[in-house]
């Protein structure tokens, strides 16, 4: 989803500006960084946020280099190919990670395990590139109207049949592995098979494509937070146990239901809070890219759709609508970058922010009319505070 969503965005919108990068990185890492300091844990232990952040930067760099020629498919495929080779080589050369993490430890007081990080990255080393290739395929299928080709129908039927067989094979293969450690050796090479097979089956016909689950959509809007909060709320004993709200073994099913309800509710509130705070930190980003590509509300029927030539887009405003009003009552220009519909960020950076109050007058480095450098200043201050804290932290 990360590879597919970002690649699609950069192929269609080509917005490589700083503020979009800031929005995505802050949204993905805000809660993780807060918990790492307040709970005295390691940032790497919340491996999902670091992973999607690293892959986002890799995708950004891959698509940014020579972006003027991104309309040439062989050129983009070549960039993805060389990016995959470079990342694979850098993960195989363990001394590179050891040296990098040693520099981080000496200069910034960041103590991360190079071995643990290498394991997390290599476990899904090529699935992101599979998503990038899938994005190119979808874009080109639309551009060249391949769905109108006479052979498209038979191609679709063959793909559906093969996908069903692949799903069955994958489950059988996984179940017959001796242990998860045995399967882990195969995972980087075959993890893309069930993913692509499910996507094809999910779009097999009009009924399946138009069907959706409100419950799953709700979970999707706070899925990033569920990955993070689970270590502190749903699980216990450093993920080795299960939280017991009501003491006593006979009550374990009741404990599971209660802890799950609490867990989902807290995750949803965390998603709303981090989205609001992200909008405040990246407040001046509204002038260039006013929102992240996420659903507008938790209720799909209430979402405002913006129709483009190819697809429908909706967004969560990172600021109150009041911030778009000038002193003379004129509305500021809309964002330069149209936001996308449900993509990778539906899983990673969702949540609806409640409307905020209009901004009050304050120092220009934080808010006010002249916010050209507001976001950069806030990020630099935040990085400086974390740097100082790391150097003074006692382990």
C-alpha atoms as one frame of an Amber mdcrd trajectory, in Angstrom:
protein
   0.000   0.000   0.000   2.869   2.376   0.759   4.555   1.728  -2.580   1.319
   1.831  -4.541  -0.141   4.967  -2.966   2.937   7.168  -3.043   3.982   6.114
  -6.538   0.499   6.793  -7.874   0.502  10.212  -6.243   3.870  11.243  -7.633
   3.054   9.939 -11.098  -0.237  11.824 -11.196   0.441  14.954  -9.143   4.232
  15.337  -9.192   4.166  17.340  -5.951   7.665  16.961  -4.539   7.422  19.996
  -2.251   8.762  20.134   1.290   5.419  20.624   2.989   3.925  17.394   1.761
   6.978  15.508   3.001   6.647  17.275   6.350   2.971  16.404   6.621   3.499
  12.717   5.917   6.551  12.334   8.166   5.006  14.193  11.100   1.739  12.303
  10.798   3.503   8.927  10.701   5.939   9.565  13.540   4.312  11.984  15.971
   2.649   9.429  18.258   5.594   7.039  18.066   8.088   9.713  19.129   5.884
  10.893  21.980   5.531   7.348  23.332   9.237   6.632  22.926  10.081   9.496
  25.295   7.170   9.349  27.705   7.212   5.562  28.091  11.028   5.245  27.991
  10.928   2.845  25.044  12.910   2.537  21.831  11.699   4.126  18.611  12.700
   1.031  16.650  10.486  -1.152  18.835   7.484   0.525  17.166   8.848  -0.840
  13.928   5.848  -0.066  11.727   6.213   3.732  11.848   9.976   3.672  11.182
   9.491   1.225   8.321   6.811   3.162   6.463   8.779   6.368   7.057  11.948
   4.885   5.581  10.106   3.459   2.580   8.336   6.751   2.000  11.680   8.549
   1.781  13.037   5.856  -0.556  10.006   6.182  -2.821  10.280   9.960  -2.705
  13.949   9.871  -3.702  13.300   7.308  -6.428  10.490   9.303  -7.991  12.164
  12.701  -7.469  15.380  11.911  -9.316  14.788  13.058 -12.881  11.087  13.576
 -12.217  10.780  15.564 -15.451  10.889  12.238 -17.295   8.473  10.301 -15.094
   6.032  10.147 -17.994   8.411   7.719 -19.708   7.623   4.245 -18.432  11.012
   2.610 -19.226  12.757   5.412 -17.353  10.602   4.987 -14.239  11.009   1.204
 -14.339  14.758   1.672 -14.566  14.760   3.952 -11.520  12.755   1.439  -9.515
  15.080  -1.373 -10.611  18.244   0.456  -9.553  16.604   1.594  -6.310  15.762
  -2.022  -5.466  19.320  -3.102  -6.211  20.808  -0.345  -4.066  18.510  -0.960
  -1.083  19.066  -4.729  -1.282  22.834  -4.263  -1.417  22.827  -1.821   1.504
  20.825  -4.276   3.620  23.143  -7.166   2.758  26.216  -5.160   3.761  25.731
  -5.155   7.515  28.730  -2.895   8.103  26.831  -0.014   6.491  24.036  -0.165
   9.054  26.511  -0.668  11.869  28.440   2.424  10.793  25.271   4.498  10.332
  23.849   3.540  13.712  27.229   4.176  15.329  27.220   7.726  13.920  23.655
   8.259  15.183  24.710   7.073  18.627  27.759   9.322  18.861  26.281  12.491
  17.400  22.641  12.312  18.446  22.535   9.889  21.351  20.254   7.545  19.360
  20.813   3.929  20.357  19.179   1.611  17.834  19.855  -2.049  17.118  21.270
  -2.465  13.619  20.512  -6.176  13.711  16.860  -5.655  14.616  16.429  -2.990
  11.949  18.063  -5.170   9.308  15.643  -7.981  10.158  12.594  -5.725   9.916
  13.624  -4.223   6.581  14.721  -7.438   4.868  11.607  -9.335   5.966   9.556
  -7.258   3.480  12.382  -6.102   1.285  10.637  -6.149  -2.100   6.939  -5.841
  -1.331   7.123  -2.043  -1.561   8.630  -2.243  -5.035   5.827  -4.612  -6.009
   3.398  -1.879  -4.981   5.302   0.658  -7.067   5.130  -1.595 -10.129   1.430
  -2.164  -9.526   0.893   1.601  -9.440   2.607   2.018 -12.799   0.512  -0.803
 -14.248  -2.765   0.736 -13.051  -1.842   4.208 -14.311  -0.862   2.918 -17.734
  -3.939   0.698 -18.007  -6.060   3.796 -17.481  -3.998   6.002 -19.750  -4.062
   3.569 -22.661  -7.655   2.410 -21.993  -6.610  -1.221 -21.985  -9.885  -2.205
 -20.356 -11.536  -1.494 -23.701  -9.252  -3.921 -25.525 -11.030  -6.993 -26.942
  -8.721  -9.335 -25.035  -9.279  -7.637 -21.675 -12.208  -9.867 -20.712 -10.329
 -13.117 -21.186  -7.271 -11.620 -19.493  -9.379 -10.692 -16.476 -10.884 -14.178
 -16.206  -7.485 -15.836 -16.396  -6.119 -13.440 -13.764  -9.031 -14.185 -11.419
  -8.571 -17.934 -11.786  -4.819 -17.702 -11.190  -5.375 -15.446  -8.182  -7.729
 -17.947  -6.576  -5.185 -20.721  -7.087  -2.401 -18.534  -5.683  -4.395 -17.788
  -2.541  -5.046 -21.495  -1.956  -1.412 -22.376  -2.626  -0.123 -19.683  -0.293
  -2.272 -20.797   2.638  -1.254 -24.420   2.115   2.404 -23.477   1.818   2.269
 -21.353   4.969   0.463 -23.956   7.061   2.915 -26.711   6.201   5.995 -24.747
   7.291   7.734 -26.131  10.367   7.835 -22.780  12.158   7.591 -19.065  11.546
  11.377 -18.932  11.362  11.316 -21.370   8.459   8.650 -19.319   6.729  10.544
 -16.066   7.321  13.233 -17.235   4.913  10.620 -17.448   2.154   8.573 -14.378
   3.074  10.551 -11.672   1.188  10.188 -13.630  -2.047   6.518 -14.675  -1.896
   4.766 -12.076   0.281   3.572 -10.190  -2.806   1.638 -13.197  -4.143  -1.335
 -13.199  -1.717  -1.479  -9.397  -1.759  -1.827  -9.074  -5.525  -4.117 -12.106
  -5.647  -6.453 -10.532  -3.091  -6.496  -7.219  -4.969  -7.459  -8.971  -8.201
 -10.174 -11.029  -6.497 -11.448  -7.928  -4.678 -12.005  -6.293  -8.066 -13.284
  -9.387  -9.840 -16.724  -7.943 -10.576 -18.884  -4.874 -10.021 -20.516  -6.253
  -6.862 -17.199  -6.885  -5.132 -15.758  -3.554  -6.243 -18.736  -1.586  -4.954
 -19.066  -3.446  -1.636 -17.421  -2.020   1.463 -17.404  -2.541   5.217 -18.079
   0.397   7.529 -16.423  -1.466  10.408 -13.237  -2.113   8.450 -13.278   1.465
   7.174 -13.457   2.719  10.761 -10.504   0.540  11.774  -8.624   1.690   8.694
  -8.927   5.314   9.733  -6.972   4.606  12.919  -4.883   1.655  11.748  -1.595
   3.497  12.259  -2.504   4.085  15.886  -3.572   0.462  16.410  -0.089  -0.660
  15.378   1.459   1.674  17.937  -0.963   1.683  20.868  -1.273  -2.101  20.971
   2.058  -2.368  22.764   0.746  -0.336  25.698  -2.980  -1.040  25.857  -4.036
  -4.257  24.165  -1.006  -6.340  25.086   0.982  -6.618  28.289   4.393  -7.758
  29.496   6.237  -6.255  26.517   3.913  -8.053  24.070   4.454 -11.373  25.845
   1.063 -11.283  27.575  -2.518 -10.086  27.254  -4.044  -7.227  29.229  -6.510
  -8.406  31.910  -9.040  -5.743  32.817 -10.954  -8.122  35.106  -8.634 -10.371
  37.153  -9.226 -14.094  36.991  -8.630 -16.718  34.329 -12.345 -17.642  33.821
 -12.999 -14.075  32.673 -10.487 -14.068  29.827 -13.122 -13.850  27.024 -14.750
 -10.885  28.783 -11.335  -9.315  29.257 -10.642  -9.714  25.563 -13.881  -7.984
  24.546 -13.455  -5.109  27.022  -9.788  -4.524  26.229 -10.524  -4.612  22.489
 -13.276  -1.990  22.808 -10.998   0.226  24.884  -8.143  -0.355  22.461 -10.127
   0.647  19.359 -11.664   3.677  21.068  -8.308   4.972  22.284  -6.749   4.359
  18.853  -9.506   6.352  17.186  -9.037   9.257  19.611  -5.281   9.117  19.098
  -5.796   9.315  15.336  -7.973  12.396  15.712  -5.472  14.034  18.065  -2.392
  13.354  15.944  -4.172  14.590  12.809  -5.085  17.834  14.587  -1.567  18.321
  15.965  -0.059  17.552  12.561  -2.231  20.283  11.093  -0.955  22.718  13.722
   2.703  21.834  13.211   2.357  22.014   9.430  -0.048  24.924   9.547   1.512
  26.935   6.739   1.537  23.859   4.541  -2.065  24.691   3.674  -0.787  27.295
   1.230   0.880  24.624  -0.868  -0.822  21.354   0.021  -3.701  21.813   2.392
  -4.409  18.226   3.309  -3.192  14.704   3.413  -4.873  12.285   0.992  -7.253
  10.745   3.489 -11.024  10.345   3.686 -12.855  13.464   4.738 -15.054  11.965
   7.451 -15.727   8.722   9.219 -19.003   8.513   7.361 -18.496   7.902   3.671
 -21.902   9.296   2.834 -20.873  12.651   4.280 -17.569  12.825   2.432 -17.193
  15.620  -0.075 -15.890  14.165  -3.324 -13.871  16.197  -5.764 -14.083  14.660
  -9.208 -11.090  14.784 -11.540 -10.560  13.363 -15.017  -9.458  10.004 -13.685
 -10.679   9.511 -10.150 -12.515  10.907  -7.153 -10.590  12.545  -4.331 -11.397
  13.445  -0.750  -9.359  14.849   2.070  -9.129  15.659   5.710  -8.347  19.326
   6.218  -5.261  19.735   8.344  -6.588  23.090   9.492  -9.907  24.599  10.274
 -11.827  25.992   7.345 -11.597  29.360   9.087  -7.908  29.504   8.244  -8.788
  29.810   4.586 -10.499  33.165   5.122  -8.610  36.372   4.589  -9.255  39.626
   6.411 -11.437  40.870   3.585 -13.574  37.741   3.674 -11.947  36.363   0.514
 -11.182  32.716   0.266  -7.556  31.785  -0.196  -6.614  29.755  -3.275  -7.135
  26.017  -3.114  -4.232  23.621  -2.787  -1.898  23.261  -5.740  -1.898  19.499
  -5.289  -5.236  17.694  -5.621  -5.521  15.005  -2.994  -6.076  11.386  -3.854
  -8.787   8.944  -3.015  -8.377   5.870  -0.837  -4.784   4.788  -1.208  -1.933
   3.687   1.074  -2.640   6.460   3.536  -6.061   4.963   4.269  -4.110   2.393
   6.269  -1.325   4.544   7.557  -2.423   8.071   8.168  -6.134   8.161   8.629
  -8.394   9.699  11.180 -10.719  12.653  11.066  -9.806  15.812  12.848 -12.586
  17.722  14.584 -13.017  21.291  13.464 -10.659  23.589  15.280 -11.200  27.157
  16.357  -9.849  30.037  14.338  -6.236  30.881  15.021  -5.309  33.542  17.475
  -2.639  36.131  16.968   0.786  34.931  18.074   4.447  34.905  17.213   4.958
  34.569  13.490   7.254  31.572  13.901   4.269  29.650  15.254   1.258  31.184
  13.569   0.013  34.429  12.100  -0.283  35.822   8.643   3.337  35.412   7.626
   3.918  31.659   8.014   6.299  31.004   5.176   8.875  29.482   7.529   6.531
  28.450  10.311   6.606  24.710   9.681  10.358  24.601   9.174  10.927  26.541
  12.366   8.684  24.231  14.378  10.351  21.132  12.979  13.830  22.495  13.683
  12.851  23.298  17.260  11.375  19.823  17.684  14.485  18.160  16.291  16.667
  20.310  18.548  14.653  19.363  21.634  14.882  15.653  20.769  18.611  15.933
  20.090  19.218  17.573  23.455  16.986  15.066  25.237  18.828  12.124  23.645
  22.202  13.448  24.775  20.965  13.923  28.339  18.990  10.659  28.481  20.243
   7.976  30.843  19.801   4.358  29.772
